[in-house]
Amino acid sequence: MWIACLIIVLSLVLDQVVKGWTVSHLALLESQPLIPQVLSLQYIQNRGAAWGMLEGQMGFFFVITLVVVAVLAYTLYKERNQAFLLRLALSLMIGGALGNFIDRMRLGYVVDMFRLDIIDFPIFNVADICLTLGVFLCLIYLLFFEGDDHAKHS
């Protein structure tokens, strides 16, 4: 269980450090190439969810995030003896959700900074990467390993 807590803390810290660096080194809407024509840093303030949806709905985000994090934390505790892949996925989702939650509560918006220049895709942050990776790993676990894992622990 301590590894899950470490993953949550590390993802949170990395997210907040990158956001802090972005705010202190880039002006709002300023762009700086990381990998030319592939990936740039561009500081934006996202006042909604993915793609800016539900802009200004802070109360909604507050409640939904608390419920989601509580469910994920309960599942992580309940499945603490299951496969590392599942615990990693749940930990990344918790860390990502909390990273954006901290921004919303502290700033009233989420700091986003990674822009894909090769495709038209919303600008995102480390917390979004953690959430996406966590969901992906959870799907992999559910599709390919869940039955095997529960059979081993029965």
PDB file of C-alpha atoms in Angstrom:
ATOM      1  CA  MET A   1       0.000   0.000   0.000  1.00  0.00           C
ATOM      2  CA  TRP A   2       2.917   2.337   0.648  1.00  0.00           C
ATOM      3  CA  ILE A   3       3.955   2.089  -3.017  1.00  0.00           C
ATOM      4  CA  ALA A   4       0.501   3.301  -4.063  1.00  0.00           C
ATOM      5  CA  CYS A   5       0.794   6.260  -1.689  1.00  0.00           C
ATOM      6  CA  LEU A   6       4.257   7.017  -3.059  1.00  0.00           C
ATOM      7  CA  ILE A   7       2.938   6.982  -6.651  1.00  0.00           C
ATOM      8  CA  ILE A   8       0.092   9.320  -5.686  1.00  0.00           C
ATOM      9  CA  VAL A   9       2.476  11.743  -3.943  1.00  0.00           C
ATOM     10  CA  LEU A  10       5.072  11.629  -6.743  1.00  0.00           C
ATOM     11  CA  SER A  11       2.477  12.258  -9.457  1.00  0.00           C
ATOM     12  CA  LEU A  12       1.026  15.135  -7.421  1.00  0.00           C
ATOM     13  CA  VAL A  13       4.437  16.687  -6.764  1.00  0.00           C
ATOM     14  CA  LEU A  14       5.562  16.347 -10.387  1.00  0.00           C
ATOM     15  CA  ASP A  15       2.296  17.897 -11.572  1.00  0.00           C
ATOM     16  CA  GLN A  16       2.540  20.857  -9.198  1.00  0.00           C
ATOM     17  CA  VAL A  17       6.256  21.441  -9.907  1.00  0.00           C
ATOM     18  CA  VAL A  18       5.705  21.503 -13.684  1.00  0.00           C
ATOM     19  CA  LYS A  19       2.718  23.823 -13.260  1.00  0.00           C
ATOM     20  CA  GLY A  20       4.738  26.092 -10.956  1.00  0.00           C
ATOM     21  CA  TRP A  21       7.601  26.218 -13.441  1.00  0.00           C
ATOM     22  CA  THR A  22       5.189  27.003 -16.269  1.00  0.00           C
ATOM     23  CA  VAL A  23       3.537  29.883 -14.419  1.00  0.00           C
ATOM     24  CA  SER A  24       6.874  31.365 -13.353  1.00  0.00           C
ATOM     25  CA  HIS A  25       8.643  31.009 -16.727  1.00  0.00           C
ATOM     26  CA  LEU A  26       5.936  31.585 -19.354  1.00  0.00           C
ATOM     27  CA  ALA A  27       3.520  34.450 -19.791  1.00  0.00           C
ATOM     28  CA  LEU A  28      -0.123  33.521 -20.236  1.00  0.00           C
ATOM     29  CA  LEU A  29      -0.580  32.128 -23.781  1.00  0.00           C
ATOM     30  CA  GLU A  30       3.178  32.253 -24.433  1.00  0.00           C
ATOM     31  CA  SER A  31       4.458  29.262 -26.389  1.00  0.00           C
ATOM     32  CA  GLN A  32       7.914  27.688 -26.339  1.00  0.00           C
ATOM     33  CA  PRO A  33       8.874  24.718 -28.552  1.00  0.00           C
ATOM     34  CA  LEU A  34      10.143  21.569 -26.819  1.00  0.00           C
ATOM     35  CA  ILE A  35      10.355  19.334 -29.881  1.00  0.00           C
ATOM     36  CA  PRO A  36       9.949  21.587 -32.950  1.00  0.00           C
ATOM     37  CA  GLN A  37       6.711  20.936 -34.873  1.00  0.00           C
ATOM     38  CA  VAL A  38       5.802  18.114 -32.443  1.00  0.00           C
ATOM     39  CA  LEU A  39       5.446  19.388 -28.865  1.00  0.00           C
ATOM     40  CA  SER A  40       5.401  22.867 -27.323  1.00  0.00           C
ATOM     41  CA  LEU A  41       4.848  24.397 -23.933  1.00  0.00           C
ATOM     42  CA  GLN A  42       2.031  26.924 -23.907  1.00  0.00           C
ATOM     43  CA  TYR A  43       0.666  28.313 -20.657  1.00  0.00           C
ATOM     44  CA  ILE A  44      -3.118  28.468 -20.539  1.00  0.00           C
ATOM     45  CA  GLN A  45      -5.670  28.689 -17.746  1.00  0.00           C
ATOM     46  CA  ASN A  46      -8.395  26.087 -18.212  1.00  0.00           C
ATOM     47  CA  ARG A  47     -11.540  27.080 -16.338  1.00  0.00           C
ATOM     48  CA  GLY A  48     -13.437  23.973 -17.418  1.00  0.00           C
ATOM     49  CA  ALA A  49     -12.761  20.271 -17.901  1.00  0.00           C
ATOM     50  CA  ALA A  50     -11.336  18.537 -20.966  1.00  0.00           C
ATOM     51  CA  TRP A  51     -11.599  20.761 -24.041  1.00  0.00           C
ATOM     52  CA  GLY A  52     -12.800  23.565 -21.741  1.00  0.00           C
ATOM     53  CA  MET A  53     -16.204  21.934 -21.245  1.00  0.00           C
ATOM     54  CA  LEU A  54     -18.372  23.017 -18.300  1.00  0.00           C
ATOM     55  CA  GLU A  55     -16.418  26.230 -17.864  1.00  0.00           C
ATOM     56  CA  GLY A  56     -17.089  27.956 -14.546  1.00  0.00           C
ATOM     57  CA  GLN A  57     -18.752  24.942 -12.881  1.00  0.00           C
ATOM     58  CA  MET A  58     -16.455  24.871  -9.822  1.00  0.00           C
ATOM     59  CA  GLY A  59     -19.061  23.439  -7.450  1.00  0.00           C
ATOM     60  CA  PHE A  60     -19.713  20.580  -9.846  1.00  0.00           C
ATOM     61  CA  PHE A  61     -15.975  19.835 -10.228  1.00  0.00           C
ATOM     62  CA  PHE A  62     -15.500  19.998  -6.450  1.00  0.00           C
ATOM     63  CA  VAL A  63     -18.221  17.422  -5.737  1.00  0.00           C
ATOM     64  CA  ILE A  64     -17.374  15.122  -8.664  1.00  0.00           C
ATOM     65  CA  THR A  65     -13.656  15.110  -7.824  1.00  0.00           C
ATOM     66  CA  LEU A  66     -14.288  14.301  -4.162  1.00  0.00           C
ATOM     67  CA  VAL A  67     -16.648  11.454  -5.100  1.00  0.00           C
ATOM     68  CA  VAL A  68     -14.297  10.052  -7.754  1.00  0.00           C
ATOM     69  CA  VAL A  69     -11.233  10.229  -5.495  1.00  0.00           C
ATOM     70  CA  ALA A  70     -13.176   8.592  -2.638  1.00  0.00           C
ATOM     71  CA  VAL A  71     -14.323   5.749  -4.910  1.00  0.00           C
ATOM     72  CA  LEU A  72     -10.827   5.282  -6.350  1.00  0.00           C
ATOM     73  CA  ALA A  73      -9.241   5.322  -2.871  1.00  0.00           C
ATOM     74  CA  TYR A  74     -11.795   2.796  -1.573  1.00  0.00           C
ATOM     75  CA  THR A  75     -11.167   0.561  -4.598  1.00  0.00           C
ATOM     76  CA  LEU A  76      -7.411   0.876  -4.123  1.00  0.00           C
ATOM     77  CA  TYR A  77      -7.737  -0.147  -0.468  1.00  0.00           C
ATOM     78  CA  LYS A  78     -10.157  -2.980  -1.259  1.00  0.00           C
ATOM     79  CA  GLU A  79      -7.919  -4.296  -4.070  1.00  0.00           C
ATOM     80  CA  ARG A  80      -4.644  -3.734  -2.181  1.00  0.00           C
ATOM     81  CA  ASN A  81      -3.675  -7.397  -2.620  1.00  0.00           C
ATOM     82  CA  GLN A  82      -4.433  -7.489  -6.350  1.00  0.00           C
ATOM     83  CA  ALA A  83      -2.026  -6.991  -9.250  1.00  0.00           C
ATOM     84  CA  PHE A  84       0.447  -4.127  -9.217  1.00  0.00           C
ATOM     85  CA  LEU A  85      -0.957  -2.967 -12.574  1.00  0.00           C
ATOM     86  CA  LEU A  86      -4.361  -2.264 -11.021  1.00  0.00           C
ATOM     87  CA  ARG A  87      -2.853  -0.506  -8.009  1.00  0.00           C
ATOM     88  CA  LEU A  88      -0.634   1.576 -10.297  1.00  0.00           C
ATOM     89  CA  ALA A  89      -3.618   2.550 -12.450  1.00  0.00           C
ATOM     90  CA  LEU A  90      -5.735   3.575  -9.459  1.00  0.00           C
ATOM     91  CA  SER A  91      -2.834   5.502  -7.895  1.00  0.00           C
ATOM     92  CA  LEU A  92      -2.179   7.459 -11.099  1.00  0.00           C
ATOM     93  CA  MET A  93      -5.870   8.330 -11.425  1.00  0.00           C
ATOM     94  CA  ILE A  94      -5.997   9.545  -7.805  1.00  0.00           C
ATOM     95  CA  GLY A  95      -2.820  11.611  -8.210  1.00  0.00           C
ATOM     96  CA  GLY A  96      -4.052  13.149 -11.464  1.00  0.00           C
ATOM     97  CA  ALA A  97      -7.492  13.974 -10.096  1.00  0.00           C
ATOM     98  CA  LEU A  98      -5.973  15.578  -6.997  1.00  0.00           C
ATOM     99  CA  GLY A  99      -3.452  17.569  -9.066  1.00  0.00           C
ATOM    100  CA  ASN A 100      -6.177  19.315 -11.042  1.00  0.00           C
ATOM    101  CA  PHE A 101      -8.372  19.583  -7.923  1.00  0.00           C
ATOM    102  CA  ILE A 102      -5.611  21.515  -6.125  1.00  0.00           C
ATOM    103  CA  ASP A 103      -5.448  23.996  -9.014  1.00  0.00           C
ATOM    104  CA  ARG A 104      -9.212  24.493  -9.088  1.00  0.00           C
ATOM    105  CA  MET A 105      -9.397  25.072  -5.343  1.00  0.00           C
ATOM    106  CA  ARG A 106      -6.286  27.256  -5.115  1.00  0.00           C
ATOM    107  CA  LEU A 107      -6.503  29.214  -8.381  1.00  0.00           C
ATOM    108  CA  GLY A 108     -10.023  28.808  -9.732  1.00  0.00           C
ATOM    109  CA  TYR A 109      -8.643  27.223 -12.929  1.00  0.00           C
ATOM    110  CA  VAL A 110      -6.286  24.440 -14.037  1.00  0.00           C
ATOM    111  CA  VAL A 111      -2.835  25.273 -15.379  1.00  0.00           C
ATOM    112  CA  ASP A 112      -2.253  23.473 -18.697  1.00  0.00           C
ATOM    113  CA  MET A 113       0.955  23.605 -20.711  1.00  0.00           C
ATOM    114  CA  PHE A 114       1.633  20.726 -23.130  1.00  0.00           C
ATOM    115  CA  ARG A 115       0.526  21.396 -26.705  1.00  0.00           C
ATOM    116  CA  LEU A 116       0.818  18.805 -29.455  1.00  0.00           C
ATOM    117  CA  ASP A 117       1.816  20.642 -32.611  1.00  0.00           C
ATOM    118  CA  ILE A 118       1.407  17.621 -34.882  1.00  0.00           C
ATOM    119  CA  ILE A 119      -2.365  17.328 -34.313  1.00  0.00           C
ATOM    120  CA  ASP A 120      -5.153  19.605 -33.153  1.00  0.00           C
ATOM    121  CA  PHE A 121      -5.542  18.417 -29.553  1.00  0.00           C
ATOM    122  CA  PRO A 122      -6.412  20.266 -26.333  1.00  0.00           C
ATOM    123  CA  ILE A 123      -3.510  21.561 -24.246  1.00  0.00           C
ATOM    124  CA  PHE A 124      -2.947  19.334 -21.211  1.00  0.00           C
ATOM    125  CA  ASN A 125      -0.800  18.899 -18.080  1.00  0.00           C
ATOM    126  CA  VAL A 126       0.957  16.214 -16.014  1.00  0.00           C
ATOM    127  CA  ALA A 127      -2.218  15.474 -14.026  1.00  0.00           C
ATOM    128  CA  ASP A 128      -4.068  14.820 -17.297  1.00  0.00           C
ATOM    129  CA  ILE A 129      -1.273  12.473 -18.391  1.00  0.00           C
ATOM    130  CA  CYS A 130      -1.535  10.590 -15.073  1.00  0.00           C
ATOM    131  CA  LEU A 131      -5.321  10.332 -15.384  1.00  0.00           C
ATOM    132  CA  THR A 132      -5.155   9.127 -18.986  1.00  0.00           C
ATOM    133  CA  LEU A 133      -2.380   6.631 -18.293  1.00  0.00           C
ATOM    134  CA  GLY A 134      -4.248   5.378 -15.215  1.00  0.00           C
ATOM    135  CA  VAL A 135      -7.467   4.832 -17.177  1.00  0.00           C
ATOM    136  CA  PHE A 136      -5.537   3.090 -19.969  1.00  0.00           C
ATOM    137  CA  LEU A 137      -3.743   0.766 -17.513  1.00  0.00           C
ATOM    138  CA  CYS A 138      -7.017   0.035 -15.721  1.00  0.00           C
ATOM    139  CA  LEU A 139      -8.616  -0.968 -19.022  1.00  0.00           C
ATOM    140  CA  ILE A 140      -5.643  -3.201 -19.842  1.00  0.00           C
ATOM    141  CA  TYR A 141      -5.969  -4.832 -16.418  1.00  0.00           C
ATOM    142  CA  LEU A 142      -9.736  -5.328 -16.739  1.00  0.00           C
ATOM    143  CA  LEU A 143      -9.533  -6.689 -20.278  1.00  0.00           C
ATOM    144  CA  PHE A 144      -6.561  -9.018 -19.887  1.00  0.00           C
ATOM    145  CA  PHE A 145      -5.741  -9.752 -16.253  1.00  0.00           C
ATOM    146  CA  GLU A 146      -8.698  -9.324 -13.895  1.00  0.00           C
ATOM    147  CA  GLY A 147     -10.006 -12.901 -14.075  1.00  0.00           C
ATOM    148  CA  ASP A 148      -6.537 -14.373 -13.594  1.00  0.00           C
ATOM    149  CA  ASP A 149      -5.752 -12.077 -10.685  1.00  0.00           C
ATOM    150  CA  HIS A 150      -8.946 -12.828  -8.754  1.00  0.00           C
ATOM    151  CA  ALA A 151      -8.533 -16.567  -9.374  1.00  0.00           C
ATOM    152  CA  LYS A 152      -5.034 -16.460  -7.832  1.00  0.00           C
ATOM    153  CA  HIS A 153      -6.309 -14.688  -4.690  1.00  0.00           C
ATOM    154  CA  SER A 154      -9.435 -16.818  -4.158  1.00  0.00           C
TER     155      SER A 154
END
